[in-house]
PDB file of C-alpha atoms in Angstrom:
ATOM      1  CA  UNK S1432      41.629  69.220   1.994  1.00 47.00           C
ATOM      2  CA  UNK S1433      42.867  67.056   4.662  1.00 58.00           C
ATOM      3  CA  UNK S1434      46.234  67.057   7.106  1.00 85.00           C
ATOM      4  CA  UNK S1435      47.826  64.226   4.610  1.00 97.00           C
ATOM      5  CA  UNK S1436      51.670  65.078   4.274  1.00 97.00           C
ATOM      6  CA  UNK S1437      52.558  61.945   2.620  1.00 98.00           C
ATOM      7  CA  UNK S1438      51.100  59.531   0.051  1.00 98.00           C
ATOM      8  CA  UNK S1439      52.243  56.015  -0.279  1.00 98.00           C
ATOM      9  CA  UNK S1440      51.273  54.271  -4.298  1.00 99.00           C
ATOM     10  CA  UNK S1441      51.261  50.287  -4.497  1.00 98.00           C
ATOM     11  CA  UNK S1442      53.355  49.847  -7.817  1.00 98.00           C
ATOM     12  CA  UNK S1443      51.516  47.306 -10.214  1.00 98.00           C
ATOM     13  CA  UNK S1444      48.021  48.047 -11.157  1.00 98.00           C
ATOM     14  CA  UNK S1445      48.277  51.501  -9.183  1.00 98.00           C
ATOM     15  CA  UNK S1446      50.982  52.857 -10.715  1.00 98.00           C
ATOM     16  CA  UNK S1447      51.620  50.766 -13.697  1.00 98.00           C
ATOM     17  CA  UNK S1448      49.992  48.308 -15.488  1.00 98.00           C
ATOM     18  CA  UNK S1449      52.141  44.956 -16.882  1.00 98.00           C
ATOM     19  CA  UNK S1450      51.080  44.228 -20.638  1.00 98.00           C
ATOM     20  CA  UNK S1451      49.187  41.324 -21.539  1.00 98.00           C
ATOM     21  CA  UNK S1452      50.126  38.203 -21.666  1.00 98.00           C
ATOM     22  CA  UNK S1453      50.172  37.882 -25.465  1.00 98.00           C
ATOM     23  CA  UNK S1454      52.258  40.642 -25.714  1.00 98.00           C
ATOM     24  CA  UNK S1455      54.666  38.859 -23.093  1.00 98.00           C
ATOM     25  CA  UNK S1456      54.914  35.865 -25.177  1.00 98.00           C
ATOM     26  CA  UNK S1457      55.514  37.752 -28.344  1.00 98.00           C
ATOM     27  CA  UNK S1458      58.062  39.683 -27.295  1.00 98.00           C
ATOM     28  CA  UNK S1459      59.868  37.058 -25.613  1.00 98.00           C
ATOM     29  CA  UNK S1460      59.375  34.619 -28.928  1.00 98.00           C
ATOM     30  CA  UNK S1461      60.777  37.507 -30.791  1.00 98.00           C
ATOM     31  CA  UNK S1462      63.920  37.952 -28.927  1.00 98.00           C
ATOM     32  CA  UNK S1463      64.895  34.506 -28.956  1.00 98.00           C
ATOM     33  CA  UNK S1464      64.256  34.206 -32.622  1.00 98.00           C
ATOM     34  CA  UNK S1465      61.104  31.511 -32.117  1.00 98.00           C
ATOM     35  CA  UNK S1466      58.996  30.487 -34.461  1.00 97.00           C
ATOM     36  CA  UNK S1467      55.376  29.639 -33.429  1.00 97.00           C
ATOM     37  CA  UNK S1468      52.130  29.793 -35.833  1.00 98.00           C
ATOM     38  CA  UNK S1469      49.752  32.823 -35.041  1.00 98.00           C
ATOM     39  CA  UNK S1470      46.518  30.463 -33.357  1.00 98.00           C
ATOM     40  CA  UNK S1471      49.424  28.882 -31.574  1.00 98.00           C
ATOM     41  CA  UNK S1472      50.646  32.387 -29.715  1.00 98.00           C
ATOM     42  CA  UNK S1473      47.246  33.348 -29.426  1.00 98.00           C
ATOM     43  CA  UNK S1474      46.169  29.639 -27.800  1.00 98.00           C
ATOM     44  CA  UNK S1475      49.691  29.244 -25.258  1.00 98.00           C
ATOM     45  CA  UNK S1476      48.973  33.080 -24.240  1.00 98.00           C
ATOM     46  CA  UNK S1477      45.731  32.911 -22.932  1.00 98.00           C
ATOM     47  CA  UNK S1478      47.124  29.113 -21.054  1.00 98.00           C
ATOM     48  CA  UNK S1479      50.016  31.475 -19.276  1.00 98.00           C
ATOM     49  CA  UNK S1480      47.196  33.876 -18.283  1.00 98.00           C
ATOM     50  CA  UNK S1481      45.045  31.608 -16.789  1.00 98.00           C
ATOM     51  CA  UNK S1482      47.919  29.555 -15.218  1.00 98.00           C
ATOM     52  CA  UNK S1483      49.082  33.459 -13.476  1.00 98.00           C
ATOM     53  CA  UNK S1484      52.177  32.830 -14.605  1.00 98.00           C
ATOM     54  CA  UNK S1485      52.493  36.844 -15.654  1.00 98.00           C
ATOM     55  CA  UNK S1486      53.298  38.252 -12.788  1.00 98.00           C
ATOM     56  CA  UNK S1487      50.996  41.708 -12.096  1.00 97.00           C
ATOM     57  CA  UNK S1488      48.976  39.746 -14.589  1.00 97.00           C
ATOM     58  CA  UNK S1489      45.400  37.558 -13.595  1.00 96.00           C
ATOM     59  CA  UNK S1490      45.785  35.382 -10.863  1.00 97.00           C
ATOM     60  CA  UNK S1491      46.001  31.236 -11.236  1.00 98.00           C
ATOM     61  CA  UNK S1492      42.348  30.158 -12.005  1.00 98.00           C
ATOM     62  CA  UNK S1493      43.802  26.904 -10.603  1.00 97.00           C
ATOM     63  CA  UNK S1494      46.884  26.995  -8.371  1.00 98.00           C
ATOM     64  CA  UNK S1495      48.759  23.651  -8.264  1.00 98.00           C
ATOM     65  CA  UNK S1496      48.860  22.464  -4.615  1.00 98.00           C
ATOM     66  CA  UNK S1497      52.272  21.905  -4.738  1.00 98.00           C
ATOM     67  CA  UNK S1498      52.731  25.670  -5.555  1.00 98.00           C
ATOM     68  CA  UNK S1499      50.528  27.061  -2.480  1.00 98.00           C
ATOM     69  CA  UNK S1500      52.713  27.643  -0.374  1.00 97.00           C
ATOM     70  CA  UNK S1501      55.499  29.698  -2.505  1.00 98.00           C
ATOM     71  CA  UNK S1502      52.459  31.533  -4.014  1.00 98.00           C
ATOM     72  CA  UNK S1503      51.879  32.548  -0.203  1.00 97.00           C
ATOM     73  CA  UNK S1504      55.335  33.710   0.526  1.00 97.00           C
ATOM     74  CA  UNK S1505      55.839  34.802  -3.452  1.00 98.00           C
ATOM     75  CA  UNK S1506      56.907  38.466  -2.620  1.00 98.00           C
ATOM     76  CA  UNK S1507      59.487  37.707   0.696  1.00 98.00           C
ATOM     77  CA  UNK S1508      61.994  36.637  -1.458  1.00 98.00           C
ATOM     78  CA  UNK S1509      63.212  37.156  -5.120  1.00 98.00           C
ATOM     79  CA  UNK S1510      64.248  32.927  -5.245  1.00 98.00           C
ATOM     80  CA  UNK S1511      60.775  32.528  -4.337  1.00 98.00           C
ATOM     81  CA  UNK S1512      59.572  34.912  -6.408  1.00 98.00           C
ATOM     82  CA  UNK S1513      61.131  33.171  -9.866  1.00 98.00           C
ATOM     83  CA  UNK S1514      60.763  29.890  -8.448  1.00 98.00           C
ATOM     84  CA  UNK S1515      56.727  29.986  -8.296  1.00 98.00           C
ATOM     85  CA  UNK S1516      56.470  32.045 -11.575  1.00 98.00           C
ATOM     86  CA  UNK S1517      58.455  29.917 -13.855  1.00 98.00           C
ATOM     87  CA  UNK S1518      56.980  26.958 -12.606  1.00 98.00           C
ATOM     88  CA  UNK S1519      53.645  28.769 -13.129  1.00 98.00           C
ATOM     89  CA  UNK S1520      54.583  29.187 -17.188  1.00 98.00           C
ATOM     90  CA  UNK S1521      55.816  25.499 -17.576  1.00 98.00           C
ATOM     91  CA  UNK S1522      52.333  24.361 -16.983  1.00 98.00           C
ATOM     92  CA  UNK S1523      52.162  25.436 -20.709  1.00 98.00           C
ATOM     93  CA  UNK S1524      54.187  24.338 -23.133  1.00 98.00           C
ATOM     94  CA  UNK S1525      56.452  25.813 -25.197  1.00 98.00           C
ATOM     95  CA  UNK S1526      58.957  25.095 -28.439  1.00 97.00           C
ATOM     96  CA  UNK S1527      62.064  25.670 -25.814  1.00 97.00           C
ATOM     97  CA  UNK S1528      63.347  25.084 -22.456  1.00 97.00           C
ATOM     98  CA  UNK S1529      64.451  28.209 -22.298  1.00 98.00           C
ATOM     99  CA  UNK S1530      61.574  30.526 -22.582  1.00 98.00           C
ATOM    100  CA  UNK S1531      60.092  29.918 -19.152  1.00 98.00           C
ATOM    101  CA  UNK S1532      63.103  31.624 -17.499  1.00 98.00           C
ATOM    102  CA  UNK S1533      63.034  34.421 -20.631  1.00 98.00           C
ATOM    103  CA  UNK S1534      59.168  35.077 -19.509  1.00 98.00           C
ATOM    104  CA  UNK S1535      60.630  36.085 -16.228  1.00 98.00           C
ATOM    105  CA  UNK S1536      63.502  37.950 -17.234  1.00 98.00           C
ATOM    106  CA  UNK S1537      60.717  40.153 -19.704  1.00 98.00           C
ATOM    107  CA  UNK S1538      58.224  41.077 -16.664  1.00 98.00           C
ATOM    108  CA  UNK S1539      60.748  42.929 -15.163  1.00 98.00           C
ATOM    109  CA  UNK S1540      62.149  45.443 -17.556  1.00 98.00           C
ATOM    110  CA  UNK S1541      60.305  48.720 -17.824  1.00 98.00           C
ATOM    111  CA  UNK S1542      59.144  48.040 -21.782  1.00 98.00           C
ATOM    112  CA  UNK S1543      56.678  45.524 -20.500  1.00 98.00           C
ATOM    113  CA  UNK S1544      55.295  47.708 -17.951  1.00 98.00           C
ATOM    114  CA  UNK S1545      52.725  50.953 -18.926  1.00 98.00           C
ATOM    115  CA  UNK S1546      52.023  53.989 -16.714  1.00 98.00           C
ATOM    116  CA  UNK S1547      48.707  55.227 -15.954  1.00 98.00           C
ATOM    117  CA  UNK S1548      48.128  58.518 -18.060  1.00 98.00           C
ATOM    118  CA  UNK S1549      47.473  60.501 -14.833  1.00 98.00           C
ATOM    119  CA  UNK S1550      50.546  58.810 -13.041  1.00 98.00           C
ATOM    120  CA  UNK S1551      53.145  61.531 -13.574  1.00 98.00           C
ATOM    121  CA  UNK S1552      51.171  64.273 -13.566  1.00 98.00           C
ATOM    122  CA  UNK S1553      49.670  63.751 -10.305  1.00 98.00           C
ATOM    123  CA  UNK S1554      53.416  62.381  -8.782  1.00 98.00           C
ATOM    124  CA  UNK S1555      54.309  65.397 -10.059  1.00 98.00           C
ATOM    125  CA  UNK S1556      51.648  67.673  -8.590  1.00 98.00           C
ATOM    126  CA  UNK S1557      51.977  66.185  -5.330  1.00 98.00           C
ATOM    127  CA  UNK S1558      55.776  66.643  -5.217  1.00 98.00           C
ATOM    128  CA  UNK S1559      55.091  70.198  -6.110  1.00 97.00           C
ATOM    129  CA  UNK S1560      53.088  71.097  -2.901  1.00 96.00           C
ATOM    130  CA  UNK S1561      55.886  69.553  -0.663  1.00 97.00           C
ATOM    131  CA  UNK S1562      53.723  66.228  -0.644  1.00 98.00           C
ATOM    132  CA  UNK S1563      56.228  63.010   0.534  1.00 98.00           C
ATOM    133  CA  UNK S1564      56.096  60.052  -1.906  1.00 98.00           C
ATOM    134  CA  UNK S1565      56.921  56.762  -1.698  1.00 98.00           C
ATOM    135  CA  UNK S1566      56.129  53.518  -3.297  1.00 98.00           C
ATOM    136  CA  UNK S1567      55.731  50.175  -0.971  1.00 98.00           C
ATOM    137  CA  UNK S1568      54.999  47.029  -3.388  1.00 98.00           C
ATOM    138  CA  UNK S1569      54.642  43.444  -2.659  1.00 98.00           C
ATOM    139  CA  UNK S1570      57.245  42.391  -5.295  1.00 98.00           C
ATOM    140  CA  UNK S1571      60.233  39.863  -5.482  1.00 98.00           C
ATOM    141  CA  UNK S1572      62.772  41.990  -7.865  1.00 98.00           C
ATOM    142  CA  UNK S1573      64.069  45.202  -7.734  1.00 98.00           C
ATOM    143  CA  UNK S1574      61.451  47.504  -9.529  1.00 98.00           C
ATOM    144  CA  UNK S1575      63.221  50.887  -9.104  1.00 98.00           C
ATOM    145  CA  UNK S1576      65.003  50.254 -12.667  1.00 98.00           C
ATOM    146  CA  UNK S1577      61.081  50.501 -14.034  1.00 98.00           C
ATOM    147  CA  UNK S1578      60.061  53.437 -12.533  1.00 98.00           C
ATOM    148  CA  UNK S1579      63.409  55.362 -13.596  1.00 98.00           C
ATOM    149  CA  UNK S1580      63.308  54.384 -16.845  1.00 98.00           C
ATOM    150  CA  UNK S1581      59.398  55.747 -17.149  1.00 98.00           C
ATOM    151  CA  UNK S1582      60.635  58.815 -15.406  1.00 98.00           C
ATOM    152  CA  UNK S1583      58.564  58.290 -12.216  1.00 98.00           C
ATOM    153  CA  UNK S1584      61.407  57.984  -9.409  1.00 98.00           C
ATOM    154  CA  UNK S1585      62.260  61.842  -9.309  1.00 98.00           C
ATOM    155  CA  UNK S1586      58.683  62.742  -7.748  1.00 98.00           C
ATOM    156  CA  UNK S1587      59.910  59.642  -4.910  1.00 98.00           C
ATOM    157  CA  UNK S1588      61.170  60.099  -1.898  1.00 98.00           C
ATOM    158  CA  UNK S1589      61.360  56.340  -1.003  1.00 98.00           C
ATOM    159  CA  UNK S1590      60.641  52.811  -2.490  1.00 98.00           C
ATOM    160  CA  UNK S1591      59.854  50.171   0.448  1.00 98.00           C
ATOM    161  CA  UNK S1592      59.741  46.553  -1.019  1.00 98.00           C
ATOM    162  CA  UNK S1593      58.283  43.418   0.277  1.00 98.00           C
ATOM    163  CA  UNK S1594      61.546  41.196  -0.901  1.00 98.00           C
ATOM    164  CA  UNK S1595      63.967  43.641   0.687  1.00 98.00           C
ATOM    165  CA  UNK S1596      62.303  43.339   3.798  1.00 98.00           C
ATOM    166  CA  UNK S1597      60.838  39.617   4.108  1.00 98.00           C
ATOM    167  CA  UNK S1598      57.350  41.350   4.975  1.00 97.00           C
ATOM    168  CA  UNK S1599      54.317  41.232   2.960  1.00 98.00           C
ATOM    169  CA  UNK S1600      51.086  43.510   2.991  1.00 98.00           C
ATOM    170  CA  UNK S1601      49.214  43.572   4.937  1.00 98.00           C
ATOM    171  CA  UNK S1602      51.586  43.248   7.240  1.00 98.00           C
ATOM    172  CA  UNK S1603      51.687  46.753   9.241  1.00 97.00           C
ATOM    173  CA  UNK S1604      55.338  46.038   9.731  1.00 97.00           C
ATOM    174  CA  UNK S1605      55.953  46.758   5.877  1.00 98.00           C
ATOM    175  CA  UNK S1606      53.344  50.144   6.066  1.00 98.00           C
ATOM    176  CA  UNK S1607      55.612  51.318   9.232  1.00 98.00           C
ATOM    177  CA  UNK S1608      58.485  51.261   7.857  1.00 98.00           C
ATOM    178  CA  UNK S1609      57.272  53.209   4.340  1.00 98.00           C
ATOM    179  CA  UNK S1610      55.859  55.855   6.749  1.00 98.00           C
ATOM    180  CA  UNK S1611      59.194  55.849   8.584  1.00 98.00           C
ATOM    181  CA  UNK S1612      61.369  56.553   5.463  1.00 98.00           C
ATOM    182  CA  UNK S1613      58.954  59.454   4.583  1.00 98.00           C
ATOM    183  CA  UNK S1614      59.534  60.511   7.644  1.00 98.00           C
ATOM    184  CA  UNK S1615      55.953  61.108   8.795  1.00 98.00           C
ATOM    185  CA  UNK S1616      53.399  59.517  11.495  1.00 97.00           C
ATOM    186  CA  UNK S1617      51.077  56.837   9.839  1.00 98.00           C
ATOM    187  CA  UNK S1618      48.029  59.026  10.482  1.00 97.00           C
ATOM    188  CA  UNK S1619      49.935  61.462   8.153  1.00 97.00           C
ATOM    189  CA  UNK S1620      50.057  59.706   5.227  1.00 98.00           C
ATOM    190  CA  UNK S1621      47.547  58.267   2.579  1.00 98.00           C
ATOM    191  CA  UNK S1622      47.952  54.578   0.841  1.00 98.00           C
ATOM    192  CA  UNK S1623      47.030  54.306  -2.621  1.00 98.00           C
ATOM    193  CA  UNK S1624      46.428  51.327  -4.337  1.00 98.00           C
ATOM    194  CA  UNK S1625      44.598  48.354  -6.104  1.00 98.00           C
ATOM    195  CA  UNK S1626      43.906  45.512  -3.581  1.00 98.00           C
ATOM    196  CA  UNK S1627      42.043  46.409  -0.911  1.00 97.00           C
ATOM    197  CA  UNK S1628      43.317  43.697   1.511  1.00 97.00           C
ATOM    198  CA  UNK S1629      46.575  44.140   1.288  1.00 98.00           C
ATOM    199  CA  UNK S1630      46.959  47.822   0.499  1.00 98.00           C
ATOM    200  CA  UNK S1631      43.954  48.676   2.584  1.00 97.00           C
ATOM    201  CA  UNK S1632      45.753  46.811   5.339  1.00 97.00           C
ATOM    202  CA  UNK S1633      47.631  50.582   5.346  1.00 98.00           C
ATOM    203  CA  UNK S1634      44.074  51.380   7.886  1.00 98.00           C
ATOM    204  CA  UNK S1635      45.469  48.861  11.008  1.00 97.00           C
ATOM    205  CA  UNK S1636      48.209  51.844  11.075  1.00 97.00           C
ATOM    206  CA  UNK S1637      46.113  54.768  11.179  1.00 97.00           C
ATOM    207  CA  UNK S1638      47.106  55.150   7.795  1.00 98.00           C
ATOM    208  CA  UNK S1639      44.354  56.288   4.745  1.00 98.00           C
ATOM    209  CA  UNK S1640      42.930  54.594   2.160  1.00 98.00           C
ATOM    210  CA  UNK S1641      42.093  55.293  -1.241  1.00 98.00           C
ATOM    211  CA  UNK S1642      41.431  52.039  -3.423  1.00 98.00           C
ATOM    212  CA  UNK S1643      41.657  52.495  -7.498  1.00 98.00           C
ATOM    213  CA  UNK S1644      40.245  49.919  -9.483  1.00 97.00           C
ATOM    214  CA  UNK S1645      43.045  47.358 -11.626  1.00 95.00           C
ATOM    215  CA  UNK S1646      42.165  48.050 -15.065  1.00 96.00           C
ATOM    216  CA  UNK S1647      44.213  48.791 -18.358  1.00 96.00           C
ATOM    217  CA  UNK S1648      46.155  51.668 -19.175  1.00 97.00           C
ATOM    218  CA  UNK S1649      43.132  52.877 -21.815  1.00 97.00           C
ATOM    219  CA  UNK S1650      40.266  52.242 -19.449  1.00 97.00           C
ATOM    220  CA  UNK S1651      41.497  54.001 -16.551  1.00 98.00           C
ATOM    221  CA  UNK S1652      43.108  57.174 -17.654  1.00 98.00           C
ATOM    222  CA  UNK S1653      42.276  59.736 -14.490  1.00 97.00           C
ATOM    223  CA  UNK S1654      42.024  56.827 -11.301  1.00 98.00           C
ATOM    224  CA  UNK S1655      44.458  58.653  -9.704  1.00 98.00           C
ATOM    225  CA  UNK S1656      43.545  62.075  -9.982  1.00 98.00           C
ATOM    226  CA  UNK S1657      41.388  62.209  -6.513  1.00 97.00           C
ATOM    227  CA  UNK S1658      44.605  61.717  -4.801  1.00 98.00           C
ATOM    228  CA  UNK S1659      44.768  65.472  -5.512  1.00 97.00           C
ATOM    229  CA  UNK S1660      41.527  66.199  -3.992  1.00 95.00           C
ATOM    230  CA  UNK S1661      42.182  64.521  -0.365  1.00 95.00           C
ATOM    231  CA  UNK S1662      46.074  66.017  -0.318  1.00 94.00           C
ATOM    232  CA  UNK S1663      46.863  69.129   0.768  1.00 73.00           C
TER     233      UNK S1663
END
């Protein structure tokens, strides 16, 4: 065991995992009552994946110059947020106008996002040994909503958010501030989380480290279990 009295989770692909992009586009063409043939989904999904217009999803395998620098600054501000991904999705097209900002509107309710299987019960271990929890995400909307609605915010003792903030991992500004609201020294606490530049940027603050790998739901089911191991 080590002296860690805090652990700080990066939200997507640490925490939860956004569904695919074909299951995006269904469920938005299903809500709006579209009609599209089945090769046709299938065909305009795999576009908006390769376009990274799912946000949490793969990244742009091309990134429109235009775009480069909102997809810089995409989580400082929730208008900059929406702005890059919807222009991401019209790079495919659709039967209706309308859809783009319907993609957008779908990526942030809590049906379109899946918890690890180990999430809860190691939030929940942790919070049971006096362990302080928070969440610090780069992210341009409000993702509190999600992790209620999965029944992950009662382990939390804070929720520190790029767009609330204007600060972006690495930045240690943005780790400061999550080890401030948990009420603990940087050394203290230990970041968890997919991306090892920008959560790993956690280690310029004399914060830990402990990178898990962004995978599905089904192919990662215990990733977060060793969180148990360093914590005391």
């Amino acid at each position: 065991m080590t002296t860690f009295q805090g652990v700080l989770f990066d939200f997507s692909g640490t925490l939860l995992r956004i569904e695919s992009a074909e299951s995006w586009l269904r469920a938005v063409l299903t809500a709006s009552g579209t009609e599209m043939a089945e090769s046709e989904i299938v065909r305009r999904a795999g576009e908006l994946a390769r376009a990274g217009a799912l946000p949490g999803g793969p990244e742009p395998a091309a990134l429109p110059a235009e775009l480069a620098g909102l997809w810089r600054l995409r989580d400082s501000r929730p208008d900059r947020h929406r702005e890059l991904y919807t222009a991401l999705a019209r790079q495919v097209p659709l039967p209706r106008p309308e859809l783009y900002e319907a993609l957008y509107d779908r990526h942030r309710t809590a049906d379109a996002w899946a918890p690890y299987p180990d999430a809860e019960e190691v939030l929940a271990a942790l919070h049971g040994r006096g362990i302080r929890l928070g969440v610090v995400s780069n992210i341009g909307w409000d993702l509190r909503p999600v992790l209620r609605a999965h029944g992950l915010d009662r382990y939390l003792d804070s929720c520190v958010l790029s767009c609330e903030h204007g600060v972006q991992k690495p930045d240690p500004r943005l780790f400061r501030l999550a080890c401030r609201e948990l009420g603990l020294a940087p050394a203290a606490v230990l970041m968890v989380g997919d991306d090892r530049t920008a959560d790993g940027g956690a280690t310029a603050l004399g914060c830990g480290y402990l990178p898990v790998d962004h995978l599905p739901v089904d192919r990662r089911p215990d990733g977060l279990r060793p969180v148990l191991d360093l914590v005391g």
